[in-house]
Amino acid sequence: MNKQKITLSLAAAVALGLTSNAMAAGFQLAEYSATGLGRAFAVEAAMADNASTQFRNPAMLTYLEGTQFSTGAIYVAPNIDVNGNLQLNGHTIDSTSANNIANSAVVPNFYFSRPLNDKFTLGLAVGTHFGMRTDLGTNFTGSMFGNQAEVHTVEINPNLAYKINDQFSVGAGVRYVMGKGHFGAALPSSLPKAFAPYNPMYSPLAGQNLKYMEGDDSSWGWQAGAAWQINPANRIGVSYHSAVKLDLTGHASGAAFDVNMAVHTQDLYLLDFQLQQKLLVSTKSSTLLRFMRV
C-alpha cells in the first residue's frame, strides 16, 4: 500500500538561518517585505525572492533576472498589556496597569532592481528597520515616569551588486535614514494615595503633561554583502549593516520645565539613539522544502 508522505524540513541540517543583531534596539522591525514574512524571515542573507532581497544582502541582486519592482504594506497589530507596582524611593505606593499600549501600524515598502549588464545590477530600496508607538494614557498610575513614546524611521537605500563569476557575488550600498520621535510623561488623572499630602500642589495638574519632547534628524550609513554559490543546490550569504546614529533635536513643553509649574515651551537637544549594526549569515539549500514519496 502506497502512502503519500510530505515532510517539511526546516531543521538546521536542511537550512540554517542565523541572524546576529549586535545590541539590537527594542523598536526594531523585521517586517520589510511580504515574501520575507511568508517564510518567517528565514535565510535572509541567502534568499533572492525578488528586489526586496537587497534590503538584507545587496549581493543577492545578481541573482535577479530582468527589471523587477516589488512593493507592499504589512499591517502590524501588537497586543501588549502592562501590569505591575508603582515604586517611589524603594517603596511600593500603588499598583498600576494599562491594556493594549502599543499602537497598530502599516509598514510600507518599495524595491526596484535592474541589471546594467551581465556583471552589474543596480537596486533601490525604500523601507524601514525601526519604528514603534506606545501610549499608556493618563489613567496609568505610572504615567509620571512616562506614558507615551514614538519613533518613526524611513530608509532610502541605493545598492550596486557585482557578479565576479558563477560562484561569487558582492554588493554594497549607502543608507540614508530619516527619523523622528517623541516621548512624554504626565501626572495621572487619579493621583496615588501617597500623593495626598501634596494634593493642593498637584491636583490642578492631574492629567496634564509634565514633559513632552519631540524632534527629528537624518543620518548616513552603509551596508555590504557577499554570496557564494557552492553548487546549484546550496548557497551561503553574508551581509553587514553599519550603525546609524540619529541626534533628534526639536522642542519640549510641559510643567516639569518650570519651577513654578507653569507650562511653557523651550528649545533643547532632545534625544540621540543609534540603529545598531547588524550581521547576517545564512545558508540556503534546495531541500528547504522537501517532498518525499514513500
Coordinates of C-alpha atoms in Angstrom, one line a residue:
M1 CA 0.0 0.0 0.0
N2 CA 1.4 3.3 -1.1
K3 CA 1.3 6.3 1.2
Q4 CA 1.7 9.9 0.4
K5 CA 4.1 11.5 2.9
I6 CA 5.0 15.1 2.9
T7 CA 7.9 16.2 5.0
L8 CA 8.6 19.8 5.6
S9 CA 12.2 20.1 6.6
L10 CA 13.1 23.3 8.4
A11 CA 15.7 21.8 10.6
A12 CA 19.2 23.2 10.8
A13 CA 20.5 20.2 8.9
V14 CA 18.4 21.3 5.9
A15 CA 18.6 25.1 6.1
L16 CA 20.3 27.3 8.6
G17 CA 19.3 30.9 9.0
L18 CA 21.4 32.7 11.6
T19 CA 20.9 36.3 12.4
S20 CA 23.1 38.2 14.8
N21 CA 21.8 41.7 15.8
A22 CA 24.5 43.5 17.8
M23 CA 22.7 45.1 20.7
A24 CA 19.5 45.4 18.6
A25 CA 17.2 48.2 19.8
G26 CA 13.8 47.2 21.2
F27 CA 11.9 49.0 18.4
Q28 CA 13.5 47.1 15.5
L29 CA 11.1 45.9 12.8
A30 CA 11.5 42.7 10.9
E31 CA 8.6 43.3 8.5
Y32 CA 10.5 44.5 5.4
S33 CA 8.6 42.5 2.8
A34 CA 5.6 40.3 2.4
T35 CA 7.7 37.5 0.8
G36 CA 10.1 37.6 3.8
L37 CA 7.1 37.5 6.2
G38 CA 5.7 34.5 4.4
R39 CA 8.8 32.4 5.2
A40 CA 9.3 33.9 8.7
F41 CA 12.3 35.8 7.5
A42 CA 14.4 32.7 7.4
V43 CA 17.8 32.5 5.5
E44 CA 17.6 36.3 5.0
A45 CA 21.1 36.8 3.6
A46 CA 20.9 34.0 1.0
M47 CA 17.4 34.3 -0.5
A48 CA 16.7 36.0 -3.8
D49 CA 12.9 36.1 -3.9
N50 CA 12.6 39.5 -5.6
A51 CA 14.0 43.0 -5.5
S52 CA 13.4 43.2 -1.7
T53 CA 16.4 40.9 -1.1
Q54 CA 18.8 43.9 -1.4
F55 CA 17.5 45.3 1.9
R56 CA 19.2 42.4 3.6
N57 CA 22.0 41.5 1.3
P58 CA 22.8 43.7 -1.7
A59 CA 24.9 40.9 -3.3
M60 CA 21.7 38.9 -4.0
L61 CA 20.8 41.4 -6.7
T62 CA 22.9 39.5 -9.1
Y63 CA 20.6 36.5 -8.9
L64 CA 17.6 38.5 -10.2
E65 CA 16.5 38.4 -13.8
G66 CA 15.3 41.5 -15.7
T67 CA 13.8 44.6 -14.3
Q68 CA 11.9 44.0 -11.1
F69 CA 9.6 46.0 -8.9
S70 CA 8.3 44.9 -5.5
T71 CA 6.1 46.9 -3.2
G72 CA 3.7 46.2 -0.4
A73 CA 2.5 47.1 3.0
I74 CA 2.4 45.0 6.2
Y75 CA -0.1 45.6 8.9
V76 CA 1.3 45.1 12.4
A77 CA -1.2 44.7 15.3
P78 CA 0.6 44.2 18.6
N79 CA -1.4 43.5 21.7
I80 CA 0.6 44.4 24.8
D81 CA -0.7 44.8 28.4
V82 CA 1.2 46.2 31.4
N83 CA 0.6 45.2 35.0
G84 CA 2.8 46.0 38.0
N85 CA 3.5 48.1 41.1
L86 CA 4.5 51.7 41.3
Q87 CA 7.6 52.3 43.4
L88 CA 9.0 55.5 44.8
N89 CA 12.2 55.7 46.8
G90 CA 12.2 51.9 47.0
H91 CA 8.7 51.6 48.4
T92 CA 5.6 50.3 46.6
I93 CA 3.0 53.1 46.7
D94 CA 0.3 51.8 44.3
S95 CA -0.5 49.1 41.7
T96 CA -0.9 50.1 38.0
S97 CA -2.0 48.6 34.7
A98 CA -2.7 49.5 31.1
N99 CA -4.1 47.5 28.3
N100 CA -3.2 47.4 24.6
I101 CA -0.5 50.1 24.9
A102 CA 1.2 49.5 21.5
N103 CA -0.5 51.1 18.5
S104 CA -1.2 49.2 15.3
A105 CA 0.6 50.4 12.2
V106 CA 1.1 49.9 8.5
V107 CA 4.7 49.3 7.4
P108 CA 5.1 50.1 3.6
N109 CA 8.0 49.1 1.4
F110 CA 9.2 49.6 -2.2
Y111 CA 12.1 47.9 -4.1
F112 CA 13.5 48.2 -7.6
S113 CA 16.3 46.3 -9.4
R114 CA 17.7 46.3 -12.9
P115 CA 20.7 44.6 -14.5
L116 CA 23.1 47.1 -16.1
N117 CA 24.9 44.3 -17.9
D118 CA 25.9 40.7 -17.3
K119 CA 28.1 41.8 -14.3
F120 CA 26.5 44.8 -12.6
T121 CA 23.0 45.1 -11.1
L122 CA 21.5 48.3 -9.7
G123 CA 18.9 48.4 -7.0
L124 CA 16.9 50.8 -4.8
A125 CA 15.2 50.0 -1.6
V126 CA 12.8 52.2 0.4
G127 CA 11.6 50.8 3.7
T128 CA 12.2 50.9 7.5
H129 CA 14.1 48.8 10.0
F130 CA 12.9 50.7 13.1
G131 CA 9.6 52.1 14.4
M132 CA 7.2 51.9 17.4
R133 CA 4.5 53.8 19.2
T134 CA 3.1 53.3 22.7
D135 CA 0.5 55.2 24.6
L136 CA -0.5 54.3 28.2
G137 CA -2.8 57.2 28.7
T138 CA -3.2 59.3 31.9
N139 CA -5.2 56.7 33.7
F140 CA -2.0 54.7 34.1
T141 CA -0.7 55.4 37.6
G142 CA 2.9 55.3 36.5
S143 CA 2.4 57.9 33.7
M144 CA 4.5 60.4 35.6
F145 CA 7.5 58.3 34.6
G146 CA 6.5 58.1 31.0
N147 CA 3.2 57.4 29.2
Q148 CA 3.9 57.9 25.5
A149 CA 6.7 57.3 23.1
E150 CA 7.1 57.1 19.3
V151 CA 9.9 56.5 16.8
H152 CA 9.5 56.6 13.1
T153 CA 12.2 56.0 10.5
V154 CA 12.4 55.8 6.7
E155 CA 15.4 54.4 4.9
I156 CA 16.4 55.1 1.3
N157 CA 19.0 52.6 0.2
P158 CA 20.6 52.5 -3.3
N159 CA 22.7 49.5 -4.0
L160 CA 25.1 48.1 -6.6
A161 CA 26.0 44.4 -7.0
Y162 CA 28.8 42.8 -9.0
K163 CA 28.9 39.2 -10.2
I164 CA 32.5 38.1 -10.0
N165 CA 31.8 34.7 -11.6
D166 CA 29.2 32.0 -11.4
Q167 CA 30.2 31.3 -7.8
F168 CA 30.8 34.6 -6.1
S169 CA 28.9 37.9 -6.0
V170 CA 29.4 41.1 -3.9
G171 CA 27.3 44.1 -3.3
A172 CA 27.2 47.4 -1.4
G173 CA 25.0 50.4 -0.8
V174 CA 24.5 53.6 1.2
R175 CA 21.8 54.1 3.8
Y176 CA 20.1 57.4 4.2
V177 CA 17.9 57.2 7.3
M178 CA 15.3 59.9 8.3
G179 CA 13.9 59.7 11.8
K180 CA 11.5 61.5 14.1
G181 CA 10.2 60.7 17.5
H182 CA 8.7 62.0 20.7
F183 CA 8.2 60.9 24.3
G184 CA 6.3 62.3 27.2
A185 CA 5.1 61.9 30.8
A186 CA 2.0 63.2 32.6
L187 CA 0.6 63.3 36.1
P188 CA -2.0 60.5 36.3
S189 CA -5.6 61.6 36.2
S190 CA -6.1 59.9 39.6
L191 CA -3.1 60.7 41.9
P192 CA -1.7 57.9 44.0
K193 CA -2.8 57.9 47.6
A194 CA 0.8 58.6 48.7
F195 CA 0.4 62.0 47.0
A196 CA -2.4 63.0 49.4
P197 CA -0.2 65.5 51.4
Y198 CA 0.7 67.2 48.1
N199 CA -2.8 67.4 46.6
P200 CA -3.1 71.2 46.8
M201 CA 0.0 71.5 44.6
Y202 CA -0.5 68.5 42.2
S203 CA -4.3 68.2 41.8
P204 CA -4.6 71.2 39.4
L205 CA -2.1 69.4 37.1
A206 CA -3.7 65.9 37.2
G207 CA -3.9 64.5 33.7
Q208 CA -1.6 67.2 32.3
N209 CA 1.8 66.8 30.6
L210 CA 4.8 67.0 32.9
K211 CA 7.1 66.8 29.8
Y212 CA 6.6 66.3 26.1
M213 CA 9.7 66.2 23.8
E214 CA 9.8 65.8 20.1
G215 CA 12.5 66.1 17.4
D216 CA 13.8 64.8 14.1
D217 CA 17.1 64.1 12.3
S218 CA 18.7 62.3 9.4
S219 CA 22.0 60.4 9.0
W220 CA 24.0 58.1 6.8
G221 CA 25.2 54.6 7.0
W222 CA 26.3 51.8 4.7
Q223 CA 25.8 48.1 4.0
A224 CA 27.8 45.4 2.2
G225 CA 27.3 41.7 1.4
A226 CA 28.6 38.7 -0.4
A227 CA 27.3 35.4 -1.7
W228 CA 28.9 32.1 -2.5
Q229 CA 27.1 29.7 -4.8
I230 CA 28.7 26.4 -3.6
N231 CA 26.8 24.3 -6.1
P232 CA 23.4 24.5 -7.9
A233 CA 21.6 23.5 -4.7
N234 CA 23.5 25.3 -1.9
R235 CA 24.4 28.9 -1.3
I236 CA 25.9 31.0 1.5
G237 CA 25.2 34.7 2.0
V238 CA 26.8 37.2 4.4
S239 CA 25.9 40.8 4.9
Y240 CA 26.8 43.7 7.3
H241 CA 24.7 46.8 8.1
S242 CA 26.6 49.6 9.7
A243 CA 25.2 51.5 12.7
V244 CA 23.4 54.8 12.0
K245 CA 23.3 57.4 14.8
L246 CA 20.4 59.9 14.9
D247 CA 20.5 63.0 17.1
L248 CA 16.9 64.2 17.4
T249 CA 16.6 67.9 18.1
G250 CA 13.4 69.8 18.5
H251 CA 11.4 71.3 21.3
A252 CA 9.9 70.4 24.7
S253 CA 6.9 71.5 26.7
G254 CA 5.3 70.7 30.0
A255 CA 5.0 71.7 33.6
A256 CA 8.3 70.0 34.5
F257 CA 10.3 72.6 32.7
D258 CA 9.2 75.4 35.0
V259 CA 9.8 75.5 38.8
N260 CA 6.5 77.3 39.2
M261 CA 4.7 74.5 37.4
A262 CA 3.7 76.9 34.6
V263 CA 3.5 75.1 31.3
H264 CA 5.8 76.6 28.6
T265 CA 7.9 75.5 25.7
Q266 CA 11.7 75.6 25.2
D267 CA 14.1 74.5 22.5
L268 CA 16.5 71.8 23.5
Y269 CA 18.6 68.8 22.5
L270 CA 16.1 66.0 22.7
L271 CA 17.4 62.5 22.2
D272 CA 20.1 60.5 20.5
F273 CA 19.7 56.9 19.6
Q274 CA 21.6 54.5 17.4
L275 CA 20.3 52.0 14.9
Q276 CA 22.7 49.2 15.8
Q277 CA 25.0 47.4 13.4
K278 CA 23.8 44.0 12.1
L279 CA 25.5 40.9 10.8
L280 CA 23.5 38.3 8.8
V281 CA 24.9 34.9 7.9
S282 CA 22.6 32.4 6.1
T283 CA 22.8 29.2 4.1
K284 CA 20.2 28.2 1.5
S285 CA 19.6 24.6 0.4
S286 CA 17.2 23.5 -2.4
T287 CA 15.9 20.9 0.1
L288 CA 14.4 23.7 2.2
L289 CA 11.0 22.3 1.2
R290 CA 11.4 18.5 0.7
F291 CA 8.6 16.4 -0.6
M292 CA 9.1 12.6 -0.2
R293 CA 7.1 9.7 -1.6
V294 CA 7.1 6.6 0.5

